[in-house]
Short mmCIF file of C-alpha atoms and ligand atoms in Angstrom, two decimals:
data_model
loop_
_atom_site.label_atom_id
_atom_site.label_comp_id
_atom_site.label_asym_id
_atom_site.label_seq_id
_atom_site.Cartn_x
_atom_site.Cartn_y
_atom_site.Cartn_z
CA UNK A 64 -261.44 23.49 89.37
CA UNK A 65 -265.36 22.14 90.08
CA UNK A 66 -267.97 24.15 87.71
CA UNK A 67 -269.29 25.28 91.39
CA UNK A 68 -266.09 26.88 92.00
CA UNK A 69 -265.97 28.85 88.53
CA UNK A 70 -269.48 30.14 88.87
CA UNK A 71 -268.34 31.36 91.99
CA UNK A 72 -265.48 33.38 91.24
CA UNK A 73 -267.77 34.90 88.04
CA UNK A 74 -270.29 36.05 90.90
CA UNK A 75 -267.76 37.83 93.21
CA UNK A 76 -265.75 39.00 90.77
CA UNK A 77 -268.95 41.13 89.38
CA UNK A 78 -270.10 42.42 93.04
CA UNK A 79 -266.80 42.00 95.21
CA UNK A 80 -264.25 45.20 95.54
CA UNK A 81 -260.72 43.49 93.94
CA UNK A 82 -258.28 43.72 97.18
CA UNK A 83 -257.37 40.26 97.90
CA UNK A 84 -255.73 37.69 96.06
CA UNK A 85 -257.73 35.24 96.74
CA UNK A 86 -256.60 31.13 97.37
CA UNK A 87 -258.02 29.10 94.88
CA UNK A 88 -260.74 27.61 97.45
CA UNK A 89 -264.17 28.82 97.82
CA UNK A 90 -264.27 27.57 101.88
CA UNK A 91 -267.50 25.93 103.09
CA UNK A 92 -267.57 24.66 106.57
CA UNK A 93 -264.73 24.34 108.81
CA UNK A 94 -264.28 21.55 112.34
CA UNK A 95 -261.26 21.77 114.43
CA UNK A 96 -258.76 21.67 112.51
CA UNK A 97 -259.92 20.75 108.91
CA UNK A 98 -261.70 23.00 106.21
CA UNK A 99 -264.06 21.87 103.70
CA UNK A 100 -264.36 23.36 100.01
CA UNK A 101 -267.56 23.40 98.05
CA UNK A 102 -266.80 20.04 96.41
CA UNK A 103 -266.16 18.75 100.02
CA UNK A 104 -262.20 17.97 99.95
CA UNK A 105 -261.27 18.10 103.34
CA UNK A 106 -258.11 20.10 103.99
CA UNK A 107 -255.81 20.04 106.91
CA UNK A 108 -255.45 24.43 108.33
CA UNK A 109 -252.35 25.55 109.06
CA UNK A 110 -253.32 29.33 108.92
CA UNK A 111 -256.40 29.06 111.29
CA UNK A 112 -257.89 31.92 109.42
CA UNK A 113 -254.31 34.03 109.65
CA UNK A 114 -253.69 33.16 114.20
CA UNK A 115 -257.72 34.17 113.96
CA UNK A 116 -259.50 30.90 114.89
CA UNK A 117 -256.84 29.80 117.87
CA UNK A 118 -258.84 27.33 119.25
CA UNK A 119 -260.17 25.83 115.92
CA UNK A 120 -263.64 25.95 114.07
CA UNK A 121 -267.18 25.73 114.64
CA UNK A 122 -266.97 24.70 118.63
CA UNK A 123 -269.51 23.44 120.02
CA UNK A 124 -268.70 25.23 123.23
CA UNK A 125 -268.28 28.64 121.16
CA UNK A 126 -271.53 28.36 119.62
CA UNK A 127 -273.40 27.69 122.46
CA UNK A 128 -272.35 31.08 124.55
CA UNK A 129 -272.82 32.30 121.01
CA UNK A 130 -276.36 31.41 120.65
CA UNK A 131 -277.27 31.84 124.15
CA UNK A 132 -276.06 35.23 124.48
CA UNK A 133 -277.74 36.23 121.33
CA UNK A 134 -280.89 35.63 122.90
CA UNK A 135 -280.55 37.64 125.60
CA UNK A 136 -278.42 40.91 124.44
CA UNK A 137 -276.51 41.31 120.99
CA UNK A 138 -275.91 45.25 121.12
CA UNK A 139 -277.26 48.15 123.74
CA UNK A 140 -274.27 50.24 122.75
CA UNK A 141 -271.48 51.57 124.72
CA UNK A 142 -273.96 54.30 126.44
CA UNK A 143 -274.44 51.48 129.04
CA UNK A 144 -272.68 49.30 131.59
CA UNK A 145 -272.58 46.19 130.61
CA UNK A 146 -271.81 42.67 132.74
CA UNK A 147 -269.97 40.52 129.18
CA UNK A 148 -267.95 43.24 128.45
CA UNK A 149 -266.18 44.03 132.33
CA UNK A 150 -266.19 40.29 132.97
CA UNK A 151 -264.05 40.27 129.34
CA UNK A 152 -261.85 42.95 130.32
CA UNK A 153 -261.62 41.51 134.11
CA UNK A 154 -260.06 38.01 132.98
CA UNK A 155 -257.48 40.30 130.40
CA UNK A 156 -255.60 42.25 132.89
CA UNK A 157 -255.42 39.32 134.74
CA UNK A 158 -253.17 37.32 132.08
CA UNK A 159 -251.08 40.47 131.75
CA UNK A 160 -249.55 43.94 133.69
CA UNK A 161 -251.86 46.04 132.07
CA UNK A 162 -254.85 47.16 133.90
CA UNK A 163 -257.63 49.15 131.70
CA UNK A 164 -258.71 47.79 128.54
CA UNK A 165 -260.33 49.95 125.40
CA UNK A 166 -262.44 47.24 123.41
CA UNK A 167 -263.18 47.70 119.36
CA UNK A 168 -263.63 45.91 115.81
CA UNK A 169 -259.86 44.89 114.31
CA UNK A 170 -256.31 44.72 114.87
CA UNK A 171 -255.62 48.29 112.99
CA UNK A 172 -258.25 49.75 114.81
CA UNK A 173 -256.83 48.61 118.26
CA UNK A 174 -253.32 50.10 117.21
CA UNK A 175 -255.40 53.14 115.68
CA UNK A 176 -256.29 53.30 119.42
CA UNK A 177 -253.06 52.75 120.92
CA UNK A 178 -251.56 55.47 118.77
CA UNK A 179 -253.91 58.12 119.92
CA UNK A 180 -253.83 56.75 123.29
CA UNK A 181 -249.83 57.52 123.46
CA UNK A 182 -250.11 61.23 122.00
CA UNK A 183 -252.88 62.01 124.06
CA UNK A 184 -251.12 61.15 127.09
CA UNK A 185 -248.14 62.78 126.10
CA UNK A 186 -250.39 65.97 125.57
CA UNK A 187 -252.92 65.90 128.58
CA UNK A 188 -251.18 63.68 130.97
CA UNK A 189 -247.21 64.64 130.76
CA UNK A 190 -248.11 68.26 129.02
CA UNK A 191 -245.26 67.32 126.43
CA UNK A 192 -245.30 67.93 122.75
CA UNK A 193 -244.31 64.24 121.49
CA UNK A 194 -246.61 62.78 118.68
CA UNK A 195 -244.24 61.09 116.45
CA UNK A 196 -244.39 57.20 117.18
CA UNK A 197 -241.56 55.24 115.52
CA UNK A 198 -241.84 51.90 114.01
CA UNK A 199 -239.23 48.71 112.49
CA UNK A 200 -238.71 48.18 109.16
CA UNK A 201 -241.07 44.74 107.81
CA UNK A 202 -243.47 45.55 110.49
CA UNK A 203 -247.00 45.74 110.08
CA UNK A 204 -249.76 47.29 111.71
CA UNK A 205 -253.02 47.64 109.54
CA UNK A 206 -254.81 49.36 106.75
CA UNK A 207 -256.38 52.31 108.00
CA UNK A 208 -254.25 55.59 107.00
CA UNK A 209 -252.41 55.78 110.64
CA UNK A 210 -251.47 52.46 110.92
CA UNK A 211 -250.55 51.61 107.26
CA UNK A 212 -248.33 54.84 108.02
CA UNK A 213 -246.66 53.20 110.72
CA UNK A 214 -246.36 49.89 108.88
CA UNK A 215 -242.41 49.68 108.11
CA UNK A 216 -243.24 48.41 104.43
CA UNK A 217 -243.54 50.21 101.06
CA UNK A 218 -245.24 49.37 97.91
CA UNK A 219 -249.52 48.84 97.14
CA UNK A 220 -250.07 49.09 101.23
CA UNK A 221 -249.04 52.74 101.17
CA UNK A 222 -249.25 53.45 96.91
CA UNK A 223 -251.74 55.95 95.83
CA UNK A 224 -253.40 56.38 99.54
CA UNK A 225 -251.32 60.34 100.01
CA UNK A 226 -250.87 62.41 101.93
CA UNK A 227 -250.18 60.07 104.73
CA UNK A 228 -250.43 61.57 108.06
CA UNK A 229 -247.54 62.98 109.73
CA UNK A 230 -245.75 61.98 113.31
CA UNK A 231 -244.44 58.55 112.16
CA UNK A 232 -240.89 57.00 111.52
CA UNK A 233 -239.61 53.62 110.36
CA UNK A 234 -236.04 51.95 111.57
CA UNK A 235 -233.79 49.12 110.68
CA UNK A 236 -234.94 45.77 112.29
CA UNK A 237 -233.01 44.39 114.92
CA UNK A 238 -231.02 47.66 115.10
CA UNK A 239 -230.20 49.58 118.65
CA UNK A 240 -227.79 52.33 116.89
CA UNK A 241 -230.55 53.44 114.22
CA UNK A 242 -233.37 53.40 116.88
CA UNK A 243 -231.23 55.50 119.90
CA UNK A 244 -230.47 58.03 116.78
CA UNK A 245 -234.26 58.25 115.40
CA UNK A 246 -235.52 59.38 118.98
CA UNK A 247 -236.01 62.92 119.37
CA UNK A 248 -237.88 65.38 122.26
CA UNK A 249 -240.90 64.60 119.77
CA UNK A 250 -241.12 60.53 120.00
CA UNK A 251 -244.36 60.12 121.63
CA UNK A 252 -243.54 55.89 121.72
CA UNK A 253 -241.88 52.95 120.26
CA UNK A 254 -244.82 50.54 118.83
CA UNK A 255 -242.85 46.89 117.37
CA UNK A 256 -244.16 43.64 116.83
CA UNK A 257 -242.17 40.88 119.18
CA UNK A 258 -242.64 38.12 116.66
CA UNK A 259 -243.41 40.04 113.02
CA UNK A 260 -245.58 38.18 111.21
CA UNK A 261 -246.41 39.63 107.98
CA UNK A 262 -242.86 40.41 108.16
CA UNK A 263 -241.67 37.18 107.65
CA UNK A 264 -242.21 35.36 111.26
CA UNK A 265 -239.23 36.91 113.14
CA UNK A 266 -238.82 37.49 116.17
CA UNK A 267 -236.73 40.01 118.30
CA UNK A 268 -233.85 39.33 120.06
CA UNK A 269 -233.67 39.75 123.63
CA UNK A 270 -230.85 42.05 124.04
CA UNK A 271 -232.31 44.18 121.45
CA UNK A 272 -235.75 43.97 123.44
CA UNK A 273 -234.18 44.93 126.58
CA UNK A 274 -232.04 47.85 124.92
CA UNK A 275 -235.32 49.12 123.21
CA UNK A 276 -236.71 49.06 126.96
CA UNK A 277 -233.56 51.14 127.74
CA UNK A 278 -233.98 54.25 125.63
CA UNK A 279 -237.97 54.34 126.97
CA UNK A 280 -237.08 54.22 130.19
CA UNK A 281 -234.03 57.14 129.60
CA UNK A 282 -236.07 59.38 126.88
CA UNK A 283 -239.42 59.09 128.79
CA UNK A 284 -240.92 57.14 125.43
CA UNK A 285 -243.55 55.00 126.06
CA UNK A 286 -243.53 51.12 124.27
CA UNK A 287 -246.47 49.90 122.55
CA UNK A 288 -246.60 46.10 121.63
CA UNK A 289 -248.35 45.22 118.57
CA UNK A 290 -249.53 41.87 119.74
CA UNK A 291 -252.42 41.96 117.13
CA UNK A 292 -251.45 38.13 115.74
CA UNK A 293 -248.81 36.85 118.31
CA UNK A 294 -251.03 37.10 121.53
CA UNK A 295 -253.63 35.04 123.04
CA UNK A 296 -251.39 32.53 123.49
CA UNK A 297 -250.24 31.95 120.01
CA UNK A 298 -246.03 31.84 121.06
CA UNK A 299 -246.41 29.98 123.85
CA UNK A 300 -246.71 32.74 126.80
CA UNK A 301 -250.56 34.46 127.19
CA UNK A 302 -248.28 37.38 125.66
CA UNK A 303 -245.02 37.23 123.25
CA UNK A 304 -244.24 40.11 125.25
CA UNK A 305 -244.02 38.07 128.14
CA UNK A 306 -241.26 35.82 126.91
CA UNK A 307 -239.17 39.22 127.25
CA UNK A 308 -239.70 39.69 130.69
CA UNK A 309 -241.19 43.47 129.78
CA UNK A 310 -244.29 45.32 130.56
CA UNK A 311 -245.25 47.30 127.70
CA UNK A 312 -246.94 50.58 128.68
CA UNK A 313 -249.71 49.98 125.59
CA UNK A 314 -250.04 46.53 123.79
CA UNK A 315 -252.91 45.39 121.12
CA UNK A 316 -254.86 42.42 120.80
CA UNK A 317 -257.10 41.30 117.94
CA UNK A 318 -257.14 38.03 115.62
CA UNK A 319 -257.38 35.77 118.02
CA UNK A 320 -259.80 37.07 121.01
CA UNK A 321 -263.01 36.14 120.11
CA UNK A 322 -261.74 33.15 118.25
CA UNK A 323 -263.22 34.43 114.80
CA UNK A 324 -265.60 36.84 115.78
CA UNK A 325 -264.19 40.87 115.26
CA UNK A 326 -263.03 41.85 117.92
CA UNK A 327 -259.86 44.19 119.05
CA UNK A 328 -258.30 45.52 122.26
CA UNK A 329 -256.48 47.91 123.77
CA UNK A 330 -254.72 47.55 126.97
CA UNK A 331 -252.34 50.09 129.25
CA UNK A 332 -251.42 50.49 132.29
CA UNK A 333 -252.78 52.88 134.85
CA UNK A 334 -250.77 55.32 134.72
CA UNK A 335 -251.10 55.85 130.26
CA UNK A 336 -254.57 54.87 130.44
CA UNK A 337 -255.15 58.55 132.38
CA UNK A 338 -254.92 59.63 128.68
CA UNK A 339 -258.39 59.01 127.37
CA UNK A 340 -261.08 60.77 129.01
CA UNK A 341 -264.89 60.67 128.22
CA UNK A 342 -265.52 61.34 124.73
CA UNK A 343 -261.81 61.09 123.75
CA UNK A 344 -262.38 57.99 122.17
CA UNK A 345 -265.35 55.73 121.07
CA UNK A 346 -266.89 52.79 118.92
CA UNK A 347 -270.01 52.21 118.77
CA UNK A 348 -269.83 48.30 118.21
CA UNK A 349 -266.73 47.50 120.56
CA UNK A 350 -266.89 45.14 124.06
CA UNK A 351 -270.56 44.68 122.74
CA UNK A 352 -272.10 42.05 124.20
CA UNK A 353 -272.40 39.24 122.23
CA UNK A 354 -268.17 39.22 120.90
CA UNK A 355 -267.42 40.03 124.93
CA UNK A 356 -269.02 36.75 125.91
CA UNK A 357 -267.60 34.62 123.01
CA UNK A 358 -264.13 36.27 123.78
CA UNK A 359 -264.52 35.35 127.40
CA UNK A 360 -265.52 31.68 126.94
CA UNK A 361 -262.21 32.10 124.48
CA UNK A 362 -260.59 33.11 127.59
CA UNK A 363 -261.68 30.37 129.75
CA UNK A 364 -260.71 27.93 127.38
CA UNK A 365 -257.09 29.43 127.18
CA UNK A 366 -256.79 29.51 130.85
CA UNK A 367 -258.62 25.80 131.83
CA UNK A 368 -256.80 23.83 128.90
CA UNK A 369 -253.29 26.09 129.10
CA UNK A 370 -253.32 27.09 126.05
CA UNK A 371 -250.52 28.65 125.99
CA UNK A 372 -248.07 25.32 127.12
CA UNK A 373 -249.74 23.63 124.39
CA UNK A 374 -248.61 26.29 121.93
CA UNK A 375 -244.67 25.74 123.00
CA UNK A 376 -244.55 21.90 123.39
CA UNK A 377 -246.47 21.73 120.12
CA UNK A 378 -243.72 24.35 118.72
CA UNK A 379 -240.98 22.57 119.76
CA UNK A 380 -242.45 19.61 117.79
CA UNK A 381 -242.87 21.86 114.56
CA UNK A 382 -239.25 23.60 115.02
CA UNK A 383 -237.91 19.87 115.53
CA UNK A 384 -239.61 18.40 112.57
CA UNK A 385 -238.89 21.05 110.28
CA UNK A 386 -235.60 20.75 111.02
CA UNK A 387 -235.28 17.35 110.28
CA UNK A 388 -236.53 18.39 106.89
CA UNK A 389 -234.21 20.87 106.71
CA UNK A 390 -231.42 18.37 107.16
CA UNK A 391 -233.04 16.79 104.13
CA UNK A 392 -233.14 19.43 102.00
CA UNK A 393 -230.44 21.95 102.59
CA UNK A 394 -230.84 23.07 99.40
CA UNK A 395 -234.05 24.27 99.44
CA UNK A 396 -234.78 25.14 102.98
CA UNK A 397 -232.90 28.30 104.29
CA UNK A 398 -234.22 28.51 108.07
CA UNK A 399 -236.61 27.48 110.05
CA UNK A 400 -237.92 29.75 113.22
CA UNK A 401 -240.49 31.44 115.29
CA UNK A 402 -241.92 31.67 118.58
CA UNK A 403 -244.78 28.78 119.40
CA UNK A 404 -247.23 27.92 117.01
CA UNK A 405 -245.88 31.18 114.91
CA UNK A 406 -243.79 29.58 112.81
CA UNK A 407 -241.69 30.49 109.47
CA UNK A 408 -239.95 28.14 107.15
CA UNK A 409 -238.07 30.10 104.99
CA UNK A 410 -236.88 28.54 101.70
CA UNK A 411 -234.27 29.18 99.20
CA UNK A 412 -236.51 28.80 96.07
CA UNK A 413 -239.42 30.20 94.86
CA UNK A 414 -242.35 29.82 97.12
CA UNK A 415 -245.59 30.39 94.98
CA UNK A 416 -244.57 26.70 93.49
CA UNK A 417 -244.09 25.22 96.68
CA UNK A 418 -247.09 26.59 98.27
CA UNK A 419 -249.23 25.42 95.37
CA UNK A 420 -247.86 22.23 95.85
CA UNK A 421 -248.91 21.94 99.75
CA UNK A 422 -252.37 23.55 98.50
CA UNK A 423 -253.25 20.29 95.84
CA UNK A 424 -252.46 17.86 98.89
CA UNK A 425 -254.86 19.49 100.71
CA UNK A 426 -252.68 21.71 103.30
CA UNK A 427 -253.66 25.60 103.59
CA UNK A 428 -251.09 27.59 105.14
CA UNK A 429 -249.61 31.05 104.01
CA UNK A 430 -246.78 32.80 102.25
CA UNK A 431 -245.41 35.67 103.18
CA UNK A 432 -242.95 37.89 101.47
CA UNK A 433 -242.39 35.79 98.70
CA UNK A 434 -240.66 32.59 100.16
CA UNK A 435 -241.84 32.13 103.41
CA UNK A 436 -244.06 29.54 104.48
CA UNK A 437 -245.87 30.98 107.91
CA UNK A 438 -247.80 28.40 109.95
CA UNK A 439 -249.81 29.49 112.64
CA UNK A 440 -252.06 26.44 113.24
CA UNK A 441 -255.05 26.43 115.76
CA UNK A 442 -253.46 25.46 118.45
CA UNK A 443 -255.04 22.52 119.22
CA UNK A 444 -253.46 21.04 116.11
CA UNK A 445 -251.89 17.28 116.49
CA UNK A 446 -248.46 15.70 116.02
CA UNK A 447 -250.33 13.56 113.62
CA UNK A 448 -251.50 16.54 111.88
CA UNK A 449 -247.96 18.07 112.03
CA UNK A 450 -246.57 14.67 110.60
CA UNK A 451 -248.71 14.67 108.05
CA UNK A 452 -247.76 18.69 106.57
CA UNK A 453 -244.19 18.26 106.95
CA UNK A 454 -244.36 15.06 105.21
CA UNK A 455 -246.50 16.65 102.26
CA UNK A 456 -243.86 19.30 102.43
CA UNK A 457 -241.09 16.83 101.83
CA UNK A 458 -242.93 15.16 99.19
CA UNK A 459 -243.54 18.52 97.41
CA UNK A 460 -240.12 19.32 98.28
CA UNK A 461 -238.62 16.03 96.75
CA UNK A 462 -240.57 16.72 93.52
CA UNK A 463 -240.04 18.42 90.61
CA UNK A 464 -242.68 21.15 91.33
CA UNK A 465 -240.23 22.43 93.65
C1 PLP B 590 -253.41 41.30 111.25
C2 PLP B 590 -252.55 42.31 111.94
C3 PLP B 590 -252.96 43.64 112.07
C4 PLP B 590 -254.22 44.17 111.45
O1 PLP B 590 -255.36 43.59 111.96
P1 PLP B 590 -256.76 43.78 111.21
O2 PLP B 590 -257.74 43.09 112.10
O3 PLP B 590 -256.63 43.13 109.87
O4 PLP B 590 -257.01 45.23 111.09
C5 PLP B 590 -252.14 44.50 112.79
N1 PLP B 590 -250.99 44.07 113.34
C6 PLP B 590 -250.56 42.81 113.23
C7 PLP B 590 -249.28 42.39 113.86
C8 PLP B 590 -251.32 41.88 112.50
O5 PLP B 590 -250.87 40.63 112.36
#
């Protein structure tokens, strides 16, 4: 490590709250798809800021609206109409079935949203008691206390932050029997990932999707769809939802929206949307005007270049390459899967290693629950770029590091 880099770590360590385990890079400029440390090694991203910077870093484009806009209106607050932020929500509904959108700051803040959103209509709307939202086990939803609740995970997310607020209820993944049992005259709504992420990269299965649809429908429970990382075209559909064939009543967006910039939404349908009313709800920096116009160039972008075909032809590559390297190392690659540019490799030996390994040859990607490598690449990465990780993966692979 560069003297630079040690200096830096002193600093933050001395000033910087200790939540993250941090990669051993301190980042300084990003292009498409390359990042460049302090001692200016280029690296090639496969995490694109964790399914944050979609359409890669520092555009041109991006910076342009981003600079142009700020000349002309960063904040008035939500006390006024404003032309960025119903153009933004405009161009949403139309990629989707929802029709009103609720903008804020993050991903848990948007499912913060969603969750009050569903027991508020249950309250005012359908004058029924229901409040208790259920969730699947390995899900995750955020950090702030409602939707670290609802997160189907134990340990340091949930340790030492009681009492946790009441109304939620985690199931088995994958599992109709434990879900039809777990819903009661109370369940307010069904919130699930369709591709978990943090979770490992897995996605649902169809017949359990359309079963989950079943008992909504039948027990008058609405579905929420935590597409916080897997929307914006990330698994190859505007929606992962949409690979389903489903409507959600509620879904999220976040990471991806204003391609780096914070910025989360909220959108229902019609009909559940009846469940805020004025003053029911409110930020004071969401849909503001400068994220709104980024987020709608983001939009554009999506749309013009079909983002969202790129994301499954350019899966298809990854799947097929990684399985050729899974044909070369069956003993150390379990499974490969995902859903688009959402992609897991899981191996069968310890990942920490294996990751460090991809890290020194100048590949950033991410590891999730302990041995699973989770790419989710801008997605205007190249085959040459894909080439060129999964043959640094078989090299690590074919080492002794490994
Ligand atoms: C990242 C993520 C969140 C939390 O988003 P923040 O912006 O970090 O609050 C919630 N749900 C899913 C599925 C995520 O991937």
């Amino acid at each position: 490590m560069s003297q630079k880099f040690d200096e830096m770590v002193k600093r933050e360590n001395s000033v910087i709250c200790s939540t993250y385990g941090r990669y051993p890079v301190a980042v300084s400029h990003g292009r498409d798809c390359r990042l460049y440390d302090l001692d200016g090694n280029e690296y090639i991203d496969f995490l694109a800021g964790i399914a944050v910077c979609s359409l890669g870093h520092s555009r041109e484009d991006l910076a342009d609206v981003m600079a142009e806009q700020a000349r002309k209106l960063v904040h008035a607050s939500n006390l006024f109409y404003q032309a960025p932020q119903i153009e933004l929500a405009e161009k949403l509904v139309a990629t989707c079935g929802a029709d009103k959108v609720f903008f804020c700051n993050s991903g848990a803040e948007a499912n913060e949203g969603a969750i009050k959103l569903a027991r508020r209509y249950m309250r005012k709307v359908r004058n029924e008691d229901r409040y208790e939202i259920i969730t699947l086990a390995r899900s995750f939803h955020g950090r702030t206390l409602s939707t670290l609740t609802a997160t189907g995970q134990t340990g340091l997310i949930k340790d030492g932050f009681e009492p946790l607020p009441q109304g939620f209820l985690t199931v088995p993944f994958n599992d109709i029997e434990a879900l039809q049992q777990a819903v009661t005259p109370q369940t307010a709504a069904i919130m699930m990932e369709m591709v978990q992420g943090e979770g490992g990269v897995r996605p649902l299965e169809p017949a359990y999707v359309n079963a989950v649809m079943d008992i909504c429908r039948k027990n008058g429970v609405l579905l929420i769809v935590d597409e916080v990382q897997s929307g914006m075209c990330r698994t190859g559909k505007f929606w992962a939802h949409q690979h389903y064939g489903i409507t959600p009543d509620i879904f999220t967006s976040a990471k991806a929206l204003a391609n780096g910039l914070p910025m989360g939404a909220v959108l229902a349908t019609d009909e559940v949307a009846k469940g805020f009313a004025p003053g029911s709800h409110a930020t004071t920096f969401g849909g503001g005007a400068l994220v709104s116009a980024v987020a709608s160039k983001v939009l554009d972008i999506m749309n013009e270049q079909d983002m969202a075909e790129r994301a499954r032809e350019m899966g298809e590559f990854v799947k097929a390459e990684a399985l050729k390297l899974k044909e070369r190392h069956p003993d150390k690659i379990q499974g490969v899967r995902g859903l688009g540019l959402m992609f897991g490799i899981e191996l069968s030996v310890e990942g920490k290693p294996v990751w460090n390994g991809l890290l020194e040859r100048r590949f950033i990607c991410n590891l999730t629950q302990g041995r699973i490598l989770r790419l989710v690449p801008p997605l205007t990465i190249t085959r040459d770029d894909v080439r060129a990780f999964m043959a640094a993966l078989d090299d690590v692979l074919s080492s002794p590091e490994a």
